[in-house]
mmCIF file of C-alpha atoms in Angstrom:
data_model
loop_
_atom_site.group_PDB
_atom_site.id
_atom_site.type_symbol
_atom_site.label_atom_id
_atom_site.label_comp_id
_atom_site.label_asym_id
_atom_site.label_seq_id
_atom_site.Cartn_x
_atom_site.Cartn_y
_atom_site.Cartn_z
ATOM 1 C CA MET A 1 -17.270 -33.872 -53.192
ATOM 2 C CA ASN A 2 -16.828 -34.708 -49.537
ATOM 3 C CA TYR A 3 -13.861 -33.488 -47.519
ATOM 4 C CA ARG A 4 -11.897 -34.930 -44.610
ATOM 5 C CA THR A 5 -9.620 -33.316 -42.045
ATOM 6 C CA PHE A 6 -6.022 -34.104 -42.993
ATOM 7 C CA GLY A 7 -4.591 -35.021 -39.620
ATOM 8 C CA ARG A 8 -3.103 -32.301 -37.455
ATOM 9 C CA THR A 9 -2.701 -29.927 -40.394
ATOM 10 C CA GLY A 10 -6.407 -29.201 -40.122
ATOM 11 C CA TRP A 11 -6.678 -28.994 -43.906
ATOM 12 C CA GLN A 12 -10.003 -29.949 -45.403
ATOM 13 C CA VAL A 13 -8.948 -32.126 -48.318
ATOM 14 C CA SER A 14 -11.095 -33.783 -50.954
ATOM 15 C CA GLU A 15 -11.441 -37.480 -50.224
ATOM 16 C CA ILE A 16 -10.756 -38.096 -53.914
ATOM 17 C CA GLY A 17 -7.426 -36.481 -54.691
ATOM 18 C CA TYR A 18 -5.431 -36.506 -57.910
ATOM 19 C CA GLY A 19 -2.366 -38.693 -58.460
ATOM 20 C CA MET A 20 -0.106 -37.132 -61.089
ATOM 21 C CA TRP A 21 2.332 -39.959 -61.795
ATOM 22 C CA GLY A 22 0.473 -40.809 -64.994
ATOM 23 C CA LEU A 23 1.989 -37.781 -66.703
ATOM 24 C CA ALA A 24 5.270 -39.663 -67.020
ATOM 25 C CA GLY A 25 6.347 -43.279 -67.292
ATOM 26 C CA TRP A 26 2.969 -44.449 -68.563
ATOM 27 C CA THR A 27 1.822 -44.772 -72.151
ATOM 28 C CA GLY A 28 -1.351 -43.087 -73.345
ATOM 29 C CA SER A 29 -0.794 -39.669 -71.764
ATOM 30 C CA ASP A 30 -1.789 -36.667 -73.860
ATOM 31 C CA LYS A 31 -0.667 -33.421 -72.236
ATOM 32 C CA GLN A 32 -3.605 -31.307 -73.379
ATOM 33 C CA GLU A 33 -6.101 -33.964 -72.314
ATOM 34 C CA VAL A 34 -4.387 -34.179 -68.925
ATOM 35 C CA LEU A 35 -4.639 -30.414 -68.480
ATOM 36 C CA ARG A 36 -8.347 -30.504 -69.277
ATOM 37 C CA ALA A 37 -8.789 -33.403 -66.881
ATOM 38 C CA LEU A 38 -6.999 -31.498 -64.110
ATOM 39 C CA GLU A 39 -9.202 -28.451 -64.634
ATOM 40 C CA ARG A 40 -12.319 -30.602 -64.639
ATOM 41 C CA SER A 41 -11.270 -32.147 -61.337
ATOM 42 C CA VAL A 42 -11.094 -28.704 -59.755
ATOM 43 C CA ASP A 43 -14.549 -27.895 -61.098
ATOM 44 C CA LEU A 44 -15.805 -31.069 -59.403
ATOM 45 C CA GLY A 45 -14.276 -30.172 -56.035
ATOM 46 C CA CYS A 46 -10.909 -31.926 -56.047
ATOM 47 C CA ASN A 47 -8.388 -29.861 -54.076
ATOM 48 C CA PHE A 48 -5.522 -32.278 -53.301
ATOM 49 C CA PHE A 49 -2.880 -32.944 -55.960
ATOM 50 C CA ASP A 50 0.026 -35.311 -55.480
ATOM 51 C CA THR A 51 3.076 -35.061 -57.708
ATOM 52 C CA ALA A 52 6.855 -35.534 -57.436
ATOM 53 C CA TRP A 53 10.044 -34.240 -58.974
ATOM 54 C CA GLY A 54 10.629 -37.801 -60.090
ATOM 55 C CA TYR A 55 7.646 -37.679 -62.425
ATOM 56 C CA ALA A 56 9.566 -36.676 -65.581
ATOM 57 C CA GLU A 57 12.188 -34.688 -63.667
ATOM 58 C CA GLY A 58 9.919 -31.864 -62.609
ATOM 59 C CA VAL A 59 7.567 -31.762 -65.591
ATOM 60 C CA SER A 60 4.610 -33.003 -63.538
ATOM 61 C CA GLU A 61 5.357 -30.343 -60.910
ATOM 62 C CA GLU A 62 5.390 -27.667 -63.610
ATOM 63 C CA ILE A 63 1.993 -28.809 -64.881
ATOM 64 C CA LEU A 64 0.612 -28.595 -61.339
ATOM 65 C CA GLY A 65 2.098 -25.121 -61.086
ATOM 66 C CA GLN A 66 0.130 -24.109 -64.182
ATOM 67 C CA LEU A 67 -3.037 -25.436 -62.582
ATOM 68 C CA LEU A 68 -2.421 -23.482 -59.376
ATOM 69 C CA LYS A 69 -1.986 -20.292 -61.412
ATOM 70 C CA LYS A 70 -5.220 -20.944 -63.277
ATOM 71 C CA PHE A 71 -7.230 -21.095 -60.045
ATOM 72 C CA PRO A 72 -5.728 -18.382 -57.830
ATOM 73 C CA ASP A 73 -8.952 -17.970 -55.847
ATOM 74 C CA LYS A 74 -9.243 -21.648 -54.896
ATOM 75 C CA LYS A 75 -7.202 -23.341 -52.182
ATOM 76 C CA LEU A 76 -5.575 -26.268 -53.945
ATOM 77 C CA TYR A 77 -3.164 -28.356 -51.882
ATOM 78 C CA ALA A 78 0.084 -29.221 -53.644
ATOM 79 C CA ALA A 79 1.912 -32.321 -52.396
ATOM 80 C CA THR A 80 5.217 -33.265 -53.978
ATOM 81 C CA LYS A 81 8.241 -35.450 -53.196
ATOM 82 C CA ILE A 82 12.012 -35.298 -52.947
ATOM 83 C CA PRO A 83 13.582 -38.028 -55.119
ATOM 84 C CA PRO A 84 16.246 -40.272 -53.593
ATOM 85 C CA LYS A 85 19.698 -38.895 -54.383
ATOM 86 C CA ASN A 86 20.903 -42.328 -55.478
ATOM 87 C CA ARG A 87 17.810 -42.673 -57.684
ATOM 88 C CA GLN A 88 16.879 -46.041 -56.194
ATOM 89 C CA TRP A 89 13.143 -46.685 -56.028
ATOM 90 C CA PRO A 90 12.423 -48.181 -53.556
ATOM 91 C CA SER A 91 15.172 -47.662 -51.006
ATOM 92 C CA LYS A 92 16.987 -50.724 -49.750
ATOM 93 C CA ALA A 93 17.176 -51.925 -46.168
ATOM 94 C CA GLY A 94 20.548 -51.003 -44.728
ATOM 95 C CA SER A 95 21.090 -48.091 -47.088
ATOM 96 C CA ASP A 96 22.754 -44.984 -45.662
ATOM 97 C CA ILE A 97 20.591 -41.865 -45.482
ATOM 98 C CA ALA A 98 23.671 -39.864 -46.449
ATOM 99 C CA ASP A 99 23.416 -41.487 -49.892
ATOM 100 C CA VAL A 100 19.679 -40.889 -50.194
ATOM 101 C CA PHE A 101 18.613 -37.737 -48.338
ATOM 102 C CA PRO A 102 21.597 -35.704 -47.093
ATOM 103 C CA ALA A 103 20.599 -32.379 -45.540
ATOM 104 C CA ASP A 104 21.895 -30.122 -48.322
ATOM 105 C CA TYR A 105 20.129 -32.279 -50.899
ATOM 106 C CA ILE A 106 16.786 -31.954 -49.055
ATOM 107 C CA VAL A 107 17.187 -28.180 -49.264
ATOM 108 C CA GLU A 108 18.271 -28.293 -52.912
ATOM 109 C CA TYR A 109 15.264 -30.281 -54.070
ATOM 110 C CA THR A 110 12.825 -28.286 -52.002
ATOM 111 C CA GLU A 111 14.079 -25.232 -53.887
ATOM 112 C CA LYS A 112 13.699 -27.051 -57.219
ATOM 113 C CA SER A 113 10.107 -27.978 -56.390
ATOM 114 C CA LEU A 114 9.289 -24.435 -55.279
ATOM 115 C CA LYS A 115 10.513 -23.195 -58.657
ATOM 116 C CA ASN A 116 8.699 -25.864 -60.670
ATOM 117 C CA LEU A 117 5.434 -25.258 -58.816
ATOM 118 C CA SER A 118 5.909 -21.472 -58.971
ATOM 119 C CA VAL A 119 4.933 -21.122 -55.323
ATOM 120 C CA GLU A 120 6.508 -19.546 -52.254
ATOM 121 C CA THR A 121 5.547 -22.416 -49.970
ATOM 122 C CA ILE A 122 4.840 -26.107 -50.563
ATOM 123 C CA ASP A 123 1.845 -27.500 -48.725
ATOM 124 C CA LEU A 124 3.209 -31.029 -48.304
ATOM 125 C CA MET A 125 6.739 -32.146 -49.083
ATOM 126 C CA GLN A 126 7.309 -35.891 -48.876
ATOM 127 C CA PHE A 127 10.317 -38.176 -48.960
ATOM 128 C CA HIS A 128 9.748 -40.347 -52.035
ATOM 129 C CA VAL A 129 11.274 -43.441 -50.404
ATOM 130 C CA TRP A 130 11.956 -44.234 -46.774
ATOM 131 C CA GLU A 131 13.706 -46.542 -44.324
ATOM 132 C CA ASP A 132 12.637 -46.463 -40.699
ATOM 133 C CA SER A 133 16.255 -47.010 -39.670
ATOM 134 C CA TRP A 134 16.791 -43.344 -40.571
ATOM 135 C CA ALA A 135 14.294 -42.116 -37.986
ATOM 136 C CA SER A 136 16.785 -40.995 -35.341
ATOM 137 C CA HIS A 137 19.238 -39.217 -37.651
ATOM 138 C CA ASP A 138 19.488 -35.539 -36.778
ATOM 139 C CA GLU A 139 20.420 -34.190 -40.197
ATOM 140 C CA TRP A 140 17.097 -34.730 -41.968
ATOM 141 C CA GLN A 141 15.156 -33.545 -38.942
ATOM 142 C CA GLU A 142 17.185 -30.336 -38.712
ATOM 143 C CA ALA A 143 16.871 -29.721 -42.446
ATOM 144 C CA ILE A 144 13.106 -30.022 -42.552
ATOM 145 C CA THR A 145 12.707 -27.980 -39.354
ATOM 146 C CA LYS A 146 14.706 -25.151 -40.906
ATOM 147 C CA LEU A 147 12.735 -25.256 -44.162
ATOM 148 C CA THR A 148 9.494 -25.132 -42.198
ATOM 149 C CA GLN A 149 10.707 -22.197 -40.118
ATOM 150 C CA GLN A 150 11.637 -20.390 -43.329
ATOM 151 C CA GLY A 151 8.073 -20.855 -44.555
ATOM 152 C CA LYS A 152 9.113 -22.910 -47.562
ATOM 153 C CA VAL A 153 7.194 -26.039 -46.508
ATOM 154 C CA GLN A 154 3.993 -26.245 -44.465
ATOM 155 C CA ALA A 155 3.953 -29.968 -43.677
ATOM 156 C CA TRP A 156 6.175 -33.027 -44.154
ATOM 157 C CA GLY A 157 5.403 -36.585 -45.125
ATOM 158 C CA VAL A 158 6.903 -39.939 -46.023
ATOM 159 C CA SER A 159 5.861 -42.066 -48.962
ATOM 160 C CA VAL A 160 6.265 -45.633 -47.761
ATOM 161 C CA ASN A 161 7.827 -48.281 -49.985
ATOM 162 C CA ARG A 162 5.516 -50.763 -51.658
ATOM 163 C CA TRP A 163 4.233 -53.488 -49.310
ATOM 164 C CA GLU A 164 6.208 -52.080 -46.367
ATOM 165 C CA PRO A 165 3.569 -50.119 -44.415
ATOM 166 C CA ASP A 166 5.388 -50.511 -41.106
ATOM 167 C CA ASN A 167 8.701 -49.188 -42.442
ATOM 168 C CA CYS A 168 8.002 -45.736 -40.977
ATOM 169 C CA LEU A 169 6.550 -46.258 -37.498
ATOM 170 C CA ASP A 170 9.535 -44.949 -35.512
ATOM 171 C CA THR A 171 9.810 -42.053 -37.938
ATOM 172 C CA LEU A 172 6.207 -41.041 -37.277
ATOM 173 C CA ARG A 173 6.910 -41.145 -33.545
ATOM 174 C CA THR A 174 9.607 -38.456 -33.933
ATOM 175 C CA GLY A 175 6.853 -35.862 -34.211
ATOM 176 C CA LYS A 176 8.484 -34.403 -37.323
ATOM 177 C CA ILE A 177 6.158 -36.040 -39.850
ATOM 178 C CA ASP A 178 2.610 -34.811 -40.543
ATOM 179 C CA ALA A 179 1.498 -37.273 -43.218
ATOM 180 C CA VAL A 180 2.111 -40.730 -44.598
ATOM 181 C CA GLN A 181 1.438 -41.990 -48.097
ATOM 182 C CA VAL A 182 0.909 -45.723 -48.347
ATOM 183 C CA ILE A 183 -0.475 -48.308 -50.748
ATOM 184 C CA TYR A 184 -3.951 -49.256 -49.533
ATOM 185 C CA ASN A 185 -6.644 -50.998 -51.547
ATOM 186 C CA ILE A 186 -8.817 -54.144 -51.577
ATOM 187 C CA PHE A 187 -5.741 -56.315 -51.946
ATOM 188 C CA ASP A 188 -3.286 -54.336 -49.817
ATOM 189 C CA GLN A 189 -5.005 -54.083 -46.445
ATOM 190 C CA ASN A 190 -1.845 -54.390 -44.304
ATOM 191 C CA PRO A 191 -1.847 -50.723 -43.233
ATOM 192 C CA GLU A 192 -4.912 -51.476 -41.125
ATOM 193 C CA ASP A 193 -2.833 -53.647 -38.785
ATOM 194 C CA THR A 194 -0.350 -51.198 -37.247
ATOM 195 C CA LEU A 195 0.135 -48.094 -39.387
ATOM 196 C CA PHE A 196 -3.414 -46.742 -39.376
ATOM 197 C CA PRO A 197 -3.881 -47.132 -35.599
ATOM 198 C CA LEU A 198 -0.626 -45.220 -35.011
ATOM 199 C CA CYS A 199 -1.662 -42.480 -37.441
ATOM 200 C CA ARG A 200 -4.946 -42.222 -35.587
ATOM 201 C CA GLU A 201 -3.092 -41.928 -32.275
ATOM 202 C CA LEU A 202 -0.663 -39.295 -33.553
ATOM 203 C CA ASN A 203 -3.231 -37.466 -35.723
ATOM 204 C CA ILE A 204 -1.226 -37.960 -38.913
ATOM 205 C CA GLY A 205 -2.720 -37.406 -42.354
ATOM 206 C CA VAL A 206 -3.135 -40.536 -44.476
ATOM 207 C CA ILE A 207 -2.899 -40.627 -48.274
ATOM 208 C CA ALA A 208 -3.956 -43.940 -49.815
ATOM 209 C CA ARG A 209 -2.151 -44.436 -53.093
ATOM 210 C CA VAL A 210 -2.487 -47.092 -55.817
ATOM 211 C CA PRO A 211 -6.253 -47.542 -55.249
ATOM 212 C CA PHE A 212 -6.531 -49.676 -58.394
ATOM 213 C CA ASP A 213 -3.409 -51.798 -57.765
ATOM 214 C CA GLU A 214 -1.678 -50.219 -60.778
ATOM 215 C CA GLY A 215 -4.738 -51.007 -62.917
ATOM 216 C CA THR A 216 -5.531 -54.554 -61.796
ATOM 217 C CA LEU A 217 -8.551 -53.393 -59.788
ATOM 218 C CA THR A 218 -10.188 -51.829 -62.815
ATOM 219 C CA GLY A 219 -10.952 -55.386 -63.920
ATOM 220 C CA THR A 220 -9.720 -54.728 -67.449
ATOM 221 C CA PHE A 221 -6.455 -56.705 -67.452
ATOM 222 C CA THR A 222 -6.127 -60.196 -68.861
ATOM 223 C CA LYS A 223 -3.211 -62.611 -68.786
ATOM 224 C CA GLU A 224 -2.453 -61.476 -72.336
ATOM 225 C CA THR A 225 -2.195 -57.777 -71.423
ATOM 226 C CA THR A 226 1.126 -56.236 -72.487
ATOM 227 C CA PHE A 227 2.752 -52.820 -72.123
ATOM 228 C CA PRO A 228 5.310 -51.035 -74.320
ATOM 229 C CA ALA A 229 8.919 -51.272 -73.150
ATOM 230 C CA SER A 230 8.858 -47.544 -72.358
ATOM 231 C CA ASP A 231 5.988 -48.040 -69.893
ATOM 232 C CA TRP A 232 7.218 -48.875 -66.378
ATOM 233 C CA ARG A 233 4.404 -51.419 -66.041
ATOM 234 C CA SER A 234 6.217 -53.627 -68.552
ATOM 235 C CA THR A 235 8.756 -54.387 -65.824
ATOM 236 C CA TYR A 236 6.206 -54.518 -62.987
ATOM 237 C CA PHE A 237 3.632 -56.810 -64.571
ATOM 238 C CA VAL A 238 6.031 -59.657 -65.221
ATOM 239 C CA PRO A 239 4.186 -62.943 -65.836
ATOM 240 C CA GLU A 240 4.471 -63.963 -62.183
ATOM 241 C CA ASN A 241 2.696 -60.759 -61.129
ATOM 242 C CA LEU A 242 0.287 -60.335 -64.047
ATOM 243 C CA ASN A 243 -1.110 -63.853 -63.869
ATOM 244 C CA SER A 244 -1.739 -63.796 -60.124
ATOM 245 C CA SER A 245 -3.082 -60.224 -60.274
ATOM 246 C CA VAL A 246 -5.620 -61.174 -62.934
ATOM 247 C CA ASP A 247 -6.654 -64.228 -60.910
ATOM 248 C CA HIS A 248 -7.227 -62.111 -57.807
ATOM 249 C CA ALA A 249 -9.154 -59.482 -59.771
ATOM 250 C CA ASP A 250 -11.316 -62.085 -61.500
ATOM 251 C CA ALA A 251 -12.238 -63.498 -58.089
ATOM 252 C CA LEU A 252 -13.761 -60.124 -57.224
ATOM 253 C CA LYS A 253 -16.016 -59.853 -60.255
ATOM 254 C CA PRO A 254 -18.944 -61.831 -58.781
ATOM 255 C CA LEU A 255 -19.042 -59.359 -55.875
ATOM 256 C CA ILE A 256 -19.478 -56.195 -57.953
ATOM 257 C CA PRO A 257 -22.946 -54.710 -57.267
ATOM 258 C CA ALA A 258 -25.273 -54.186 -60.196
ATOM 259 C CA GLY A 259 -24.662 -50.888 -61.952
ATOM 260 C CA MET A 260 -21.182 -50.498 -60.439
ATOM 261 C CA THR A 261 -17.742 -50.969 -61.986
ATOM 262 C CA MET A 262 -14.884 -52.733 -60.232
ATOM 263 C CA ALA A 263 -13.012 -49.415 -60.124
ATOM 264 C CA GLU A 264 -15.900 -47.759 -58.312
ATOM 265 C CA MET A 265 -16.097 -50.645 -55.851
ATOM 266 C CA ALA A 266 -12.348 -50.328 -55.257
ATOM 267 C CA LEU A 267 -12.613 -46.619 -54.440
ATOM 268 C CA ARG A 268 -15.653 -47.112 -52.218
ATOM 269 C CA PHE A 269 -13.779 -49.783 -50.269
ATOM 270 C CA ILE A 270 -11.031 -47.262 -49.487
ATOM 271 C CA LEU A 271 -13.424 -44.454 -48.591
ATOM 272 C CA ALA A 272 -15.246 -46.766 -46.187
ATOM 273 C CA ASN A 273 -12.191 -46.519 -43.931
ATOM 274 C CA PRO A 274 -12.251 -43.272 -41.893
ATOM 275 C CA ASP A 275 -8.509 -43.588 -41.255
ATOM 276 C CA VAL A 276 -7.951 -42.596 -44.894
ATOM 277 C CA HIS A 277 -8.164 -38.868 -45.532
ATOM 278 C CA THR A 278 -7.680 -38.866 -49.290
ATOM 279 C CA THR A 279 -6.976 -41.375 -52.034
ATOM 280 C CA ILE A 280 -5.154 -40.392 -55.208
ATOM 281 C CA PRO A 281 -6.143 -42.300 -58.344
ATOM 282 C CA GLY A 282 -4.251 -41.423 -61.475
ATOM 283 C CA MET A 283 -6.578 -39.682 -63.920
ATOM 284 C CA ARG A 284 -5.505 -38.792 -67.440
ATOM 285 C CA GLN A 285 -8.903 -38.386 -69.099
ATOM 286 C CA ILE A 286 -11.954 -36.336 -68.225
ATOM 287 C CA ARG A 287 -14.175 -39.410 -68.139
ATOM 288 C CA ASN A 288 -11.926 -40.918 -65.455
ATOM 289 C CA VAL A 289 -12.090 -37.709 -63.440
ATOM 290 C CA GLU A 290 -15.864 -37.632 -63.595
ATOM 291 C CA ALA A 291 -16.216 -41.304 -62.703
ATOM 292 C CA ASN A 292 -13.765 -41.214 -59.800
ATOM 293 C CA THR A 293 -14.871 -37.945 -58.229
ATOM 294 C CA GLY A 294 -18.466 -39.135 -58.532
ATOM 295 C CA VAL A 295 -17.699 -41.797 -55.934
ATOM 296 C CA SER A 296 -17.447 -39.062 -53.301
ATOM 297 C CA ASP A 297 -21.189 -38.940 -52.747
ATOM 298 C CA GLY A 298 -21.432 -40.146 -49.157
ATOM 299 C CA ARG A 299 -22.831 -43.555 -50.121
ATOM 300 C CA SER A 300 -21.040 -46.547 -48.663
ATOM 301 C CA LEU A 301 -20.778 -50.142 -49.757
ATOM 302 C CA ALA A 302 -23.129 -52.544 -48.000
ATOM 303 C CA PRO A 303 -21.652 -53.905 -44.738
ATOM 304 C CA ASP A 304 -21.832 -57.507 -45.953
ATOM 305 C CA LEU A 305 -19.973 -56.579 -49.150
ATOM 306 C CA LEU A 306 -17.278 -54.786 -47.160
ATOM 307 C CA GLN A 307 -16.894 -57.897 -45.056
ATOM 308 C CA ASP A 308 -16.598 -60.057 -48.158
ATOM 309 C CA LEU A 309 -13.948 -57.730 -49.580
ATOM 310 C CA LYS A 310 -11.936 -58.047 -46.380
ATOM 311 C CA GLY A 311 -11.531 -61.684 -47.336
ATOM 312 C CA HIS A 312 -9.712 -60.696 -50.527
ATOM 313 C CA ARG A 313 -6.737 -59.290 -48.643
ATOM 314 C CA TRP A 314 -3.571 -60.320 -50.481
ATOM 315 C CA ASP A 315 -0.421 -60.098 -48.379
ATOM 316 C CA ARG A 316 2.640 -59.587 -50.551
ATOM 317 C CA THR A 317 6.307 -58.944 -49.846
ATOM 318 C CA PRO A 318 8.742 -56.843 -51.892
ATOM 319 C CA THR A 319 10.498 -58.566 -54.779
ATOM 320 C CA GLU A 320 12.925 -57.504 -57.492
ATOM 321 C CA TRP A 321 10.035 -56.514 -59.734
ATOM 322 C CA SER A 322 7.801 -54.840 -57.148
ATOM 323 C CA GLN A 323 9.673 -51.505 -57.411
#
């Protein structure tokens, strides 16, 4: 496993982190298998784990807390998120921060996460949705400053809404935010335009989420793929999205190098960008952990392939189904 410096925190984080959303809202999750997969990831050098209270109302945080207890002698970085008070994912332009992240609520959910994780301090606490129009509001800034001074949180971040990478730029300029989590993959290259250069300038940690485009970039979906009603992807992969996603993924298949999977190519594309400090694929099975962490071997994609992949950028805008 290779490690990268996580912005101004100075943390040395594994470039392949662990996204823990898959413990809730997705079908096919077996708790015991997930626990074994988590432990295997630590054995293979993974030290950055991203969860949220919103993943089964704290259950995912509790599972991460169990993992932290199991490896007391290893420094494992726990990143979690405060859910929006109005429970709207994503937030809506024009929404009032008082309805989403009032100061007392920020404190309340930090305390909940501390309890669920069974820790005295949270490495990275993130806002699970964000609107840049909230940047100048004093209340959230004062709340997070106080929690930091109390030693309850080490660093703060924002998780940017889907396909809105610039909806945080003024917020980053406040100096109060240490990290940003954004969708970045072969299709979603927009963060390269403005967000990544600003993060570089301000020395802000970058977490690239959704490396496989919710599964599309594994190359396993077809236009007949369906999901159970209880799986959130049943509302995301509506025909309009599924059909175009499969078309875009199929267009990549001729580019996959011999002996490589599309998923591996997708991860290597992300790691080729030094502006990214860690990427957080969801991993529910040991074989996924071994395959994904194995990509952190220092080998890069060929320059001509990287250039070809740049041409598969797919600019999208939020819709009712994009969540």
